[in-house]
mmCIF file of C-alpha atoms in Angstrom:
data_model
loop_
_atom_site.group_PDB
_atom_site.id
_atom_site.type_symbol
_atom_site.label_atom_id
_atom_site.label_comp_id
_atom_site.label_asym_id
_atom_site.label_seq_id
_atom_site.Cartn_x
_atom_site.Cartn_y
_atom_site.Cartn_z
ATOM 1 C CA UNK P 28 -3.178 31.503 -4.978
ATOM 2 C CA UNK P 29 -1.242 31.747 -1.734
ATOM 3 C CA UNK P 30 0.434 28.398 -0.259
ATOM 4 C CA UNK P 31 -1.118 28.380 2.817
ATOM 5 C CA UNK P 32 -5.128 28.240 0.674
ATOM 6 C CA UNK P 33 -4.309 25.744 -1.339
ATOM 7 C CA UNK P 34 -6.383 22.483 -1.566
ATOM 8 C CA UNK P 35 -4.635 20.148 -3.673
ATOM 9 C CA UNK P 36 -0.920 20.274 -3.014
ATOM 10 C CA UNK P 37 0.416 17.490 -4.143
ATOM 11 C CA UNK P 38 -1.791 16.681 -6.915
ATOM 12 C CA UNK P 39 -1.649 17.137 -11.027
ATOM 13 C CA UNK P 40 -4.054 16.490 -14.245
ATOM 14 C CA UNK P 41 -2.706 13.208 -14.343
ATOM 15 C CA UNK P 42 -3.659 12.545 -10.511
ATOM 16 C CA UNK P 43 -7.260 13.746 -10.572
ATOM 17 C CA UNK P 44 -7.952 11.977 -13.855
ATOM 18 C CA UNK P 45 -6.515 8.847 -12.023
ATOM 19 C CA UNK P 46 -7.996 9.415 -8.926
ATOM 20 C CA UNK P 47 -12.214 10.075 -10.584
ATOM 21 C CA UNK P 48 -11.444 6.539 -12.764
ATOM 22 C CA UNK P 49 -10.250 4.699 -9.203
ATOM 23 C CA UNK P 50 -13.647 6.042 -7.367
ATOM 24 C CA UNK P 51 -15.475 5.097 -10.732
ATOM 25 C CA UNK P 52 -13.855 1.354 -10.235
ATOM 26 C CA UNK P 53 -14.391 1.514 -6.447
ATOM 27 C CA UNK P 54 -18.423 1.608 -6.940
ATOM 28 C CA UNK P 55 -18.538 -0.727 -9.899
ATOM 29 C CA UNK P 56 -16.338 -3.002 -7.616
ATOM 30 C CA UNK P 57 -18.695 -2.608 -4.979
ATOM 31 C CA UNK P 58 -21.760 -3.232 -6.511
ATOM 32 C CA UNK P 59 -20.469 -6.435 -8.460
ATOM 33 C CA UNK P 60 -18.814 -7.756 -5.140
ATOM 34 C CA UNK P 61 -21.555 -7.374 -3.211
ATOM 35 C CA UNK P 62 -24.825 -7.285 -5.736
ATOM 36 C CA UNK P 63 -23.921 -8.622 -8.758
ATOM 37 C CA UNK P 64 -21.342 -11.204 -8.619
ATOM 38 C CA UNK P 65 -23.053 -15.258 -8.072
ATOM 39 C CA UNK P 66 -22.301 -16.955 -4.857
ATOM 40 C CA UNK P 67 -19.475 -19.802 -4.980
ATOM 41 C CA UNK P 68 -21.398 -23.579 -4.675
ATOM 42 C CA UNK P 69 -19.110 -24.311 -1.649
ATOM 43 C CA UNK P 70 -18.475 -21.186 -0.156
ATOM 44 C CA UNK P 71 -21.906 -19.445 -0.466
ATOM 45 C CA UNK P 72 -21.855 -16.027 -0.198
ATOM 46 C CA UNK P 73 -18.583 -15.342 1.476
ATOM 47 C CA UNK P 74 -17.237 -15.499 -1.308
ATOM 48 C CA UNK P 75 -17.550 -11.685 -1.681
ATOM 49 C CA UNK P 76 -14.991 -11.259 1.115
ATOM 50 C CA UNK P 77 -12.537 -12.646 -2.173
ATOM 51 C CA UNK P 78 -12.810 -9.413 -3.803
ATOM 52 C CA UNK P 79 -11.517 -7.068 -1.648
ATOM 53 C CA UNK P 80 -8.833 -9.839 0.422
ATOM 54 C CA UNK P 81 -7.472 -10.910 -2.914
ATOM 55 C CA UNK P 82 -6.512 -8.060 -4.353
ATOM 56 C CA UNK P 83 -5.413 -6.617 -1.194
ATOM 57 C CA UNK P 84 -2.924 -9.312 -0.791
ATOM 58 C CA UNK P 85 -1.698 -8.602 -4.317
ATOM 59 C CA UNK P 86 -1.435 -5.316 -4.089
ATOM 60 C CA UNK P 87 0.898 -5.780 -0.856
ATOM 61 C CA UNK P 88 2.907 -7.834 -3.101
ATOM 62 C CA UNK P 89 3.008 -5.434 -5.443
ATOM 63 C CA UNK P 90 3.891 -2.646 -3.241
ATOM 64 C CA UNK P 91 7.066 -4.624 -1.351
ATOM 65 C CA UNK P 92 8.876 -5.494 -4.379
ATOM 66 C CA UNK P 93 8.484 -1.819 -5.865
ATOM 67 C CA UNK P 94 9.639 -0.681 -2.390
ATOM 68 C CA UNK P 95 12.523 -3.546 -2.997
ATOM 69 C CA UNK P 96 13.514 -2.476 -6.865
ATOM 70 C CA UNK P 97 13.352 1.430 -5.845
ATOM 71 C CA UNK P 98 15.832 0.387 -3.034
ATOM 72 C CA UNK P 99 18.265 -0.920 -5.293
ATOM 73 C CA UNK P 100 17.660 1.684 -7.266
ATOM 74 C CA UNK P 101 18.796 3.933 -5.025
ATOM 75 C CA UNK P 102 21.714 1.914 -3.258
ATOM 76 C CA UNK P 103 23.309 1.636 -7.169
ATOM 77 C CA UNK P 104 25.261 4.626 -7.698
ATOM 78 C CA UNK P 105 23.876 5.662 -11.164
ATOM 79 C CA UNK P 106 20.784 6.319 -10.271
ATOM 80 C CA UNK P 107 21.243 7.431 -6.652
ATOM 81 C CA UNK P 108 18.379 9.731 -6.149
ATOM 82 C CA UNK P 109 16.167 10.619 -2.607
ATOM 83 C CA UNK P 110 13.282 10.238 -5.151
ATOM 84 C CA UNK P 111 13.605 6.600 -5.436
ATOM 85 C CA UNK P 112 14.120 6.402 -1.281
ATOM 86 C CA UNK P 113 10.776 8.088 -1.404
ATOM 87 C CA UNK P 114 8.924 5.523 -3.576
ATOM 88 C CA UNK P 115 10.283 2.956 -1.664
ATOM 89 C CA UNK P 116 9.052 4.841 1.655
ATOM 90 C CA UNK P 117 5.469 5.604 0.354
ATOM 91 C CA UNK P 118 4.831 2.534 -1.585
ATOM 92 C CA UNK P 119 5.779 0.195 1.721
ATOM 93 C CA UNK P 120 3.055 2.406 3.861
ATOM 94 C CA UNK P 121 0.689 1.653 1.278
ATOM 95 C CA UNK P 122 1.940 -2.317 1.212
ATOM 96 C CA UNK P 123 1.461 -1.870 4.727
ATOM 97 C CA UNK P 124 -1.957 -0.582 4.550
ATOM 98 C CA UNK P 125 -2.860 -3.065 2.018
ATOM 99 C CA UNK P 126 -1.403 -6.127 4.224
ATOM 100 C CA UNK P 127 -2.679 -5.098 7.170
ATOM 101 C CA UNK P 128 -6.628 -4.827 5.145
ATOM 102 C CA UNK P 129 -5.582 -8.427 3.739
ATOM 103 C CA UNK P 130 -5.441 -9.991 7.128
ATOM 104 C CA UNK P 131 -8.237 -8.710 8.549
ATOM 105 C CA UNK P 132 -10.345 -9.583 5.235
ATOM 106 C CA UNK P 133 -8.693 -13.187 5.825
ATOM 107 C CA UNK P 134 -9.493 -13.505 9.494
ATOM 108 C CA UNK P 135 -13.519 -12.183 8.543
ATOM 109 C CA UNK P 136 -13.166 -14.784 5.861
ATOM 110 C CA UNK P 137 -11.817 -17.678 7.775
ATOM 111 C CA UNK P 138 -14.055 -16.789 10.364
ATOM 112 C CA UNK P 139 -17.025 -18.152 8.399
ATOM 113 C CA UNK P 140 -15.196 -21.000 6.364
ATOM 114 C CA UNK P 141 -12.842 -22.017 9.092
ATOM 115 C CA UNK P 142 -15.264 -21.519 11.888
ATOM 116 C CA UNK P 143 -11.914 -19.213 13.479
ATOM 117 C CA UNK P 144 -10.347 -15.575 13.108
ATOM 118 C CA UNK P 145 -6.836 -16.676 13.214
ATOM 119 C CA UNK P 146 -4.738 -19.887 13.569
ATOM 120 C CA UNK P 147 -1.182 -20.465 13.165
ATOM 121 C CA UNK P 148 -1.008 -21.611 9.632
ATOM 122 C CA UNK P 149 1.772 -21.341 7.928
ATOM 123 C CA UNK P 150 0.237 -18.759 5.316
ATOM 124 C CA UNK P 151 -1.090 -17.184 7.608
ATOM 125 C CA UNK P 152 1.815 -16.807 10.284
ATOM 126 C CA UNK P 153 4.014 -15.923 7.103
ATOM 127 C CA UNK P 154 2.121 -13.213 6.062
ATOM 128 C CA UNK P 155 1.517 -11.626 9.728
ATOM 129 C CA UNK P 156 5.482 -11.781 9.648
ATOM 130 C CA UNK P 157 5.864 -9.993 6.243
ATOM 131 C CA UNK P 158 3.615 -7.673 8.199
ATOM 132 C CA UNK P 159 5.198 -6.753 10.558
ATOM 133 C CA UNK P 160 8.587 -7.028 8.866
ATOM 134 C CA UNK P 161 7.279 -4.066 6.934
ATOM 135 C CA UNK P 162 6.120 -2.220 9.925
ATOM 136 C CA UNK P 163 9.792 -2.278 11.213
ATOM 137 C CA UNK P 164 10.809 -1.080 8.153
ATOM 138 C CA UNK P 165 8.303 2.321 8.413
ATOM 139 C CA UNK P 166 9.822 2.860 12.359
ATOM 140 C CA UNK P 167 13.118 2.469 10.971
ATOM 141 C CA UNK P 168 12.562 5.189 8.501
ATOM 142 C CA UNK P 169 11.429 6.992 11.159
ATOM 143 C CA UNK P 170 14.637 7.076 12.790
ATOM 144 C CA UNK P 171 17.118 10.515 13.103
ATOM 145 C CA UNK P 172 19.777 11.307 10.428
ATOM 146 C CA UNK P 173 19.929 13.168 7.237
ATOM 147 C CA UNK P 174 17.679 11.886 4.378
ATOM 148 C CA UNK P 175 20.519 9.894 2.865
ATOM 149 C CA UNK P 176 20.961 8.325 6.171
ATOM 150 C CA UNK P 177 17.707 7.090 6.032
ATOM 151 C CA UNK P 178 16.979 5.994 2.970
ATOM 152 C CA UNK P 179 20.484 4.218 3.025
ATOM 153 C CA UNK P 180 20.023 2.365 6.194
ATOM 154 C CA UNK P 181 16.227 1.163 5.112
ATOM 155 C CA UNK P 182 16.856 0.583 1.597
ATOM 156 C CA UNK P 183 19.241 -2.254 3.159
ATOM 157 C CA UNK P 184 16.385 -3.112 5.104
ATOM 158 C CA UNK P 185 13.772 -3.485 2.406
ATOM 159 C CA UNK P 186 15.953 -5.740 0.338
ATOM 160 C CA UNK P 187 16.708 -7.888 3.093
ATOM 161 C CA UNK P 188 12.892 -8.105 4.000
ATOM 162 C CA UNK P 189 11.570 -8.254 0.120
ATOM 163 C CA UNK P 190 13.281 -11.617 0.508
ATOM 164 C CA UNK P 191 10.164 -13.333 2.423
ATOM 165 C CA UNK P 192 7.421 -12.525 -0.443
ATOM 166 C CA UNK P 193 8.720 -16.160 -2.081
ATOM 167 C CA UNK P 194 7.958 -17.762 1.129
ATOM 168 C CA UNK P 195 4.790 -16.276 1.966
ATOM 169 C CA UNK P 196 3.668 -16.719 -1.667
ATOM 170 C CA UNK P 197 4.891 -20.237 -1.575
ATOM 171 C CA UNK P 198 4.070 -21.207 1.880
ATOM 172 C CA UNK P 199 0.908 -22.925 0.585
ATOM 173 C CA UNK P 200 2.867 -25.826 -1.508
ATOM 174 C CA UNK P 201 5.476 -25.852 0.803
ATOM 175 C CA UNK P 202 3.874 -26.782 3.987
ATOM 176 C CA UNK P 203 0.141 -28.320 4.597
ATOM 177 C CA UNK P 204 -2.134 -25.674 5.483
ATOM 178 C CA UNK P 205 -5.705 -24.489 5.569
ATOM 179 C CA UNK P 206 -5.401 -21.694 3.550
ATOM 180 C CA UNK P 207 -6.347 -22.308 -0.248
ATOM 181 C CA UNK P 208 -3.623 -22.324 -2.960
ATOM 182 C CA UNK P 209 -3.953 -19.379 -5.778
ATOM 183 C CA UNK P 210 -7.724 -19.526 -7.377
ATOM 184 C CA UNK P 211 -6.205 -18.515 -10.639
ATOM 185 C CA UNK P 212 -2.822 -18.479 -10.985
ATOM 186 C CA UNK P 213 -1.764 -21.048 -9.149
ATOM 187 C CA UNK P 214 -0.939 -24.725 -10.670
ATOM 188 C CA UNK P 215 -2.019 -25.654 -14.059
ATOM 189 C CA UNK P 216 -4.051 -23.678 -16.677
ATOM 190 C CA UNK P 217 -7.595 -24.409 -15.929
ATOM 191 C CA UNK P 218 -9.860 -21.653 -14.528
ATOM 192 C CA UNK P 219 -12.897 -22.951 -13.266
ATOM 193 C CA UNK P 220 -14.240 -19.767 -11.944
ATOM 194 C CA UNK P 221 -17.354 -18.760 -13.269
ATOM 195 C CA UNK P 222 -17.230 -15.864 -15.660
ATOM 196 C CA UNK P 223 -18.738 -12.740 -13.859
ATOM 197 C CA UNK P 224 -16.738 -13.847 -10.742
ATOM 198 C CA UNK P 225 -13.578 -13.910 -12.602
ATOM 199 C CA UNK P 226 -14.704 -10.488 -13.909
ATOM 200 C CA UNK P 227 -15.215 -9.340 -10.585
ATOM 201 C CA UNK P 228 -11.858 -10.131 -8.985
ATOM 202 C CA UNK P 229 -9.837 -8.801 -12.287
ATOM 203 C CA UNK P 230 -12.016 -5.975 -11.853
ATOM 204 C CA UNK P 231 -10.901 -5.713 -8.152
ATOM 205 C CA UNK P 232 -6.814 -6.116 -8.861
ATOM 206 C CA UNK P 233 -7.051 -3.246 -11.379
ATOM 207 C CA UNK P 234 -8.775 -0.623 -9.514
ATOM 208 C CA UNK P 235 -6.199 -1.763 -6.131
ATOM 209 C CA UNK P 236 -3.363 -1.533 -8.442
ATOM 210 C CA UNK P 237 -4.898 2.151 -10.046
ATOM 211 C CA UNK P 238 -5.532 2.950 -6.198
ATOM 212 C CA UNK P 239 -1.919 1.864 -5.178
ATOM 213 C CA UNK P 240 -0.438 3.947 -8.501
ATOM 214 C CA UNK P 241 -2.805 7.131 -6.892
ATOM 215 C CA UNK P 242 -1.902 6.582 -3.367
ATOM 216 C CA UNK P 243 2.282 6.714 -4.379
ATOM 217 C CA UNK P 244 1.717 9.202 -6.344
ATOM 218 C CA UNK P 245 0.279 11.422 -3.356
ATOM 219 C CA UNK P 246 2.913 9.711 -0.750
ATOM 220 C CA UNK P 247 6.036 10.300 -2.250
ATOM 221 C CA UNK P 248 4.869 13.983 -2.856
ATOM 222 C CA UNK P 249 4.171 14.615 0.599
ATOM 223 C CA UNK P 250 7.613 12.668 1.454
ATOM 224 C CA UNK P 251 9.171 15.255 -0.939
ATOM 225 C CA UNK P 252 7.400 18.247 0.952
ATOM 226 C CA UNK P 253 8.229 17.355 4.235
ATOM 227 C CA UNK P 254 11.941 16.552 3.699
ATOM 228 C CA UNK P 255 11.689 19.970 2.329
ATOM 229 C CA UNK P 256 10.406 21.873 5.467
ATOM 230 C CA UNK P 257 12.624 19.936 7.244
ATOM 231 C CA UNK P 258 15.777 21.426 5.079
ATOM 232 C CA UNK P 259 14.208 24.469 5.510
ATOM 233 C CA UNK P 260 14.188 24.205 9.079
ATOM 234 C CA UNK P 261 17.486 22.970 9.021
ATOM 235 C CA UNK P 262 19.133 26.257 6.411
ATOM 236 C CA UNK P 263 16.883 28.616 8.520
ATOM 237 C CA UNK P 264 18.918 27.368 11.962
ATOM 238 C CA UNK P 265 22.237 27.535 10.043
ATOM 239 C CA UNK P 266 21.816 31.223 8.756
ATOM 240 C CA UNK P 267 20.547 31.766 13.411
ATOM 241 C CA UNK P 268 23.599 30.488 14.378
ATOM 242 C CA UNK P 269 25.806 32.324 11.289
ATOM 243 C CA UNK P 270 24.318 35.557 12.555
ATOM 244 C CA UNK P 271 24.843 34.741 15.952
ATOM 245 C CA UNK P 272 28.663 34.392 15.334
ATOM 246 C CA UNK P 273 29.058 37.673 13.354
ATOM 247 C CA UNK P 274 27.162 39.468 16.171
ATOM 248 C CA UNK G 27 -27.800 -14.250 4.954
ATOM 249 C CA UNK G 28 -25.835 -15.709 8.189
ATOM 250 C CA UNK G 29 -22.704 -13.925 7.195
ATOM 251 C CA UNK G 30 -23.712 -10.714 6.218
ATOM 252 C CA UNK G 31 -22.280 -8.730 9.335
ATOM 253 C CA UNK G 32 -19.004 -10.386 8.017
ATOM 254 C CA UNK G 33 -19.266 -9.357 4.913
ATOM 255 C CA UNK G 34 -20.176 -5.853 4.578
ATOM 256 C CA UNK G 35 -17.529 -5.372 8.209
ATOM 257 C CA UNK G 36 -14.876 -6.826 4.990
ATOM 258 C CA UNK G 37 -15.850 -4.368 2.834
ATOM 259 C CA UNK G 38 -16.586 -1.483 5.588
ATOM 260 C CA UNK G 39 -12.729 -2.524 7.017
ATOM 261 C CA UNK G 40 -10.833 -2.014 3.364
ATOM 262 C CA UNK G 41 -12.743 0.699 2.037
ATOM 263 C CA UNK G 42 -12.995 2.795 5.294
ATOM 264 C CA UNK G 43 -9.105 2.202 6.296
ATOM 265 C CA UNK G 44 -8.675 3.245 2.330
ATOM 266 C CA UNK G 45 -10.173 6.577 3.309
ATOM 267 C CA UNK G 46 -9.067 6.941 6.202
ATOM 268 C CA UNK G 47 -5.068 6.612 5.135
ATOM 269 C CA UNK G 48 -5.897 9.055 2.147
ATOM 270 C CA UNK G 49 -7.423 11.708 4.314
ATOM 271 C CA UNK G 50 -4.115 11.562 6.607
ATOM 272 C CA UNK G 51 -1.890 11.923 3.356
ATOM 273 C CA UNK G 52 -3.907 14.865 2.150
ATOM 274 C CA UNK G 53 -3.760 16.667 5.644
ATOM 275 C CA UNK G 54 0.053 16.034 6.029
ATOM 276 C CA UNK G 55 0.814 17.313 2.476
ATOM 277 C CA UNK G 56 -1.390 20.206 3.396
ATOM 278 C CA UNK G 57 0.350 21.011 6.230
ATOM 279 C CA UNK G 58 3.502 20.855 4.814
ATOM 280 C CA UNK G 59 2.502 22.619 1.115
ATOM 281 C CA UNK G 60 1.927 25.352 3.963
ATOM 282 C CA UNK G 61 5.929 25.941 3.640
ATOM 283 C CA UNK G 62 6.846 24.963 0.081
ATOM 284 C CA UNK G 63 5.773 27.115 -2.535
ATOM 285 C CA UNK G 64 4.627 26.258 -5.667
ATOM 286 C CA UNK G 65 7.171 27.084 -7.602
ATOM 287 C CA UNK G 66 9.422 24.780 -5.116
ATOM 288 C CA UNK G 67 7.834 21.635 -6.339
ATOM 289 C CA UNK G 68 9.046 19.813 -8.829
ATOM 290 C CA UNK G 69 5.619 18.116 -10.360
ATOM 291 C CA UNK G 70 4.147 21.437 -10.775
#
């Protein structure tokens, strides 16, 4: 098979296994969150926003500090390697994507308990700040230079910016605001959740987090690619203008 | 239910951006597999 008919480029066993188990989870997810799953006795049936906001938010998380550790990673000289720029590239577009799905879940959600989209809460504000941190990060990536230009200048970035997770995490104890502190793992030991909705939103932060594995996976491939063509493009000028001169 | 344009919008909004973000990392690696062969890539 020729390059320019294939289908899957950047995928492997591993990947398609991975990928038919996360659209397995998706529907289960779906059907639970939206069919199954009991409504909360003070929330009603909003409730079901908290399976795809909660895990979103984690997953963001999730994503920012990998994008922090793969940083370091590659700032330490032992294991300097474009690969770990790349995971740190890919997994903050998917932290991205994940924030960004957070905030509007949280705005549909507050929009119902709150009786408003958005207000300038301190969880809130944080979070839309982490957000947009991260999107500075991407357009800095974006930026000229050689790849190790790049991925030095915003692996500086990202562990300046992996920096406000504590506060946005913590924003809820530290300041009085509307938004809820954690449902399970926040203070104390008790879970008073009832059992199938506890299922539902474990349920929910394992497929995100298979999802977010998948989606790296894929990125950082395509990350690998195009720095690739651009070498290419980059050789394939070289060798023009080493002609040129003999000529 | 009074909220149900909010919820299923929650659902359509994570789910559809979800999609939407994978098809645009399936074309870009696409276009760019156009270039690198195979043999060039180290997780085949």
């Amino acid at each position: 098979m020729t390059p320019t008919s294939e289908r899957n480029v950047t995928g492997t066993s591993f990947t398609r296994g991975l990928g038919i188990v996360t659209v397995l989870g998706i529907g289960l997810l779906i059907v639970l969150g939206l069919f199954v799953s009991p409504a909360d006795v003070n929330q009603g049936e909003s409730v079901r926003i908290m399976y795809a906001h909660v895990p979103g938010a984690w997953l963001a998380y999730l994503a920012f500090i990998v994008t922090g550790v793969s940083s370091a990673a590659y700032l330490w000289n032992r294991t300097r390697s474009l690969t770990w720029d790349r995971i740190a590239g890919a997994s903050a577009e998917v932290g991205v994507l994940f924030m960004g799905i957070s905030l509007v879940t949280g705005s549909l959600w507050g929009r119902i308990t709150w009786g408003t989209y958005w207000t300038w809460d301190a969880r809130l504000t944080t979070t839309a700040f982490l957000f947009v941190t991260y999107v500075g990060y991407l357009a800095v990536r974006g930026l000229g230079g050689s790849h190790h230009q790049r991925a030095r200048r915003s692996a500086v970035l990202a562990l300046l910016a992996v920096l406000e997770i504590p506060l946005v995490h913590f924003s809820v104890r530290l300041w009085n605001t509307l938004h809820q502190e954690a449902s399970v793992a926040g203070r104390g030991t008790d879970v008073t959740m009832d059992g199938l909705m506890l299922f539902s939103l474990f349920l929910g932060v394992i497929v995100f987090t298979l999802m977010y594995v998948w989606l790296v996976l894929h990125r950082q491939r395509a990350l690998a690619l195009q720095d690739m063509v651009e070498d290419f493009g980059l050789d394939a000028a070289l060798a023009a203008r080493r002609a040129e001169e003999v000529v | 239910m009074d909220d149900l344009g909010f919820i299923l919008g929650s659902y359509i909004v994570t789910f559809g951006s979800i999609a939407l973000y994978v098809a645009s990392v399936v074309k870009r690696s696409r276009r760019a597999g156009r270039v690198v062969s195979r043999e060039q890539r180290p997780w085949t």
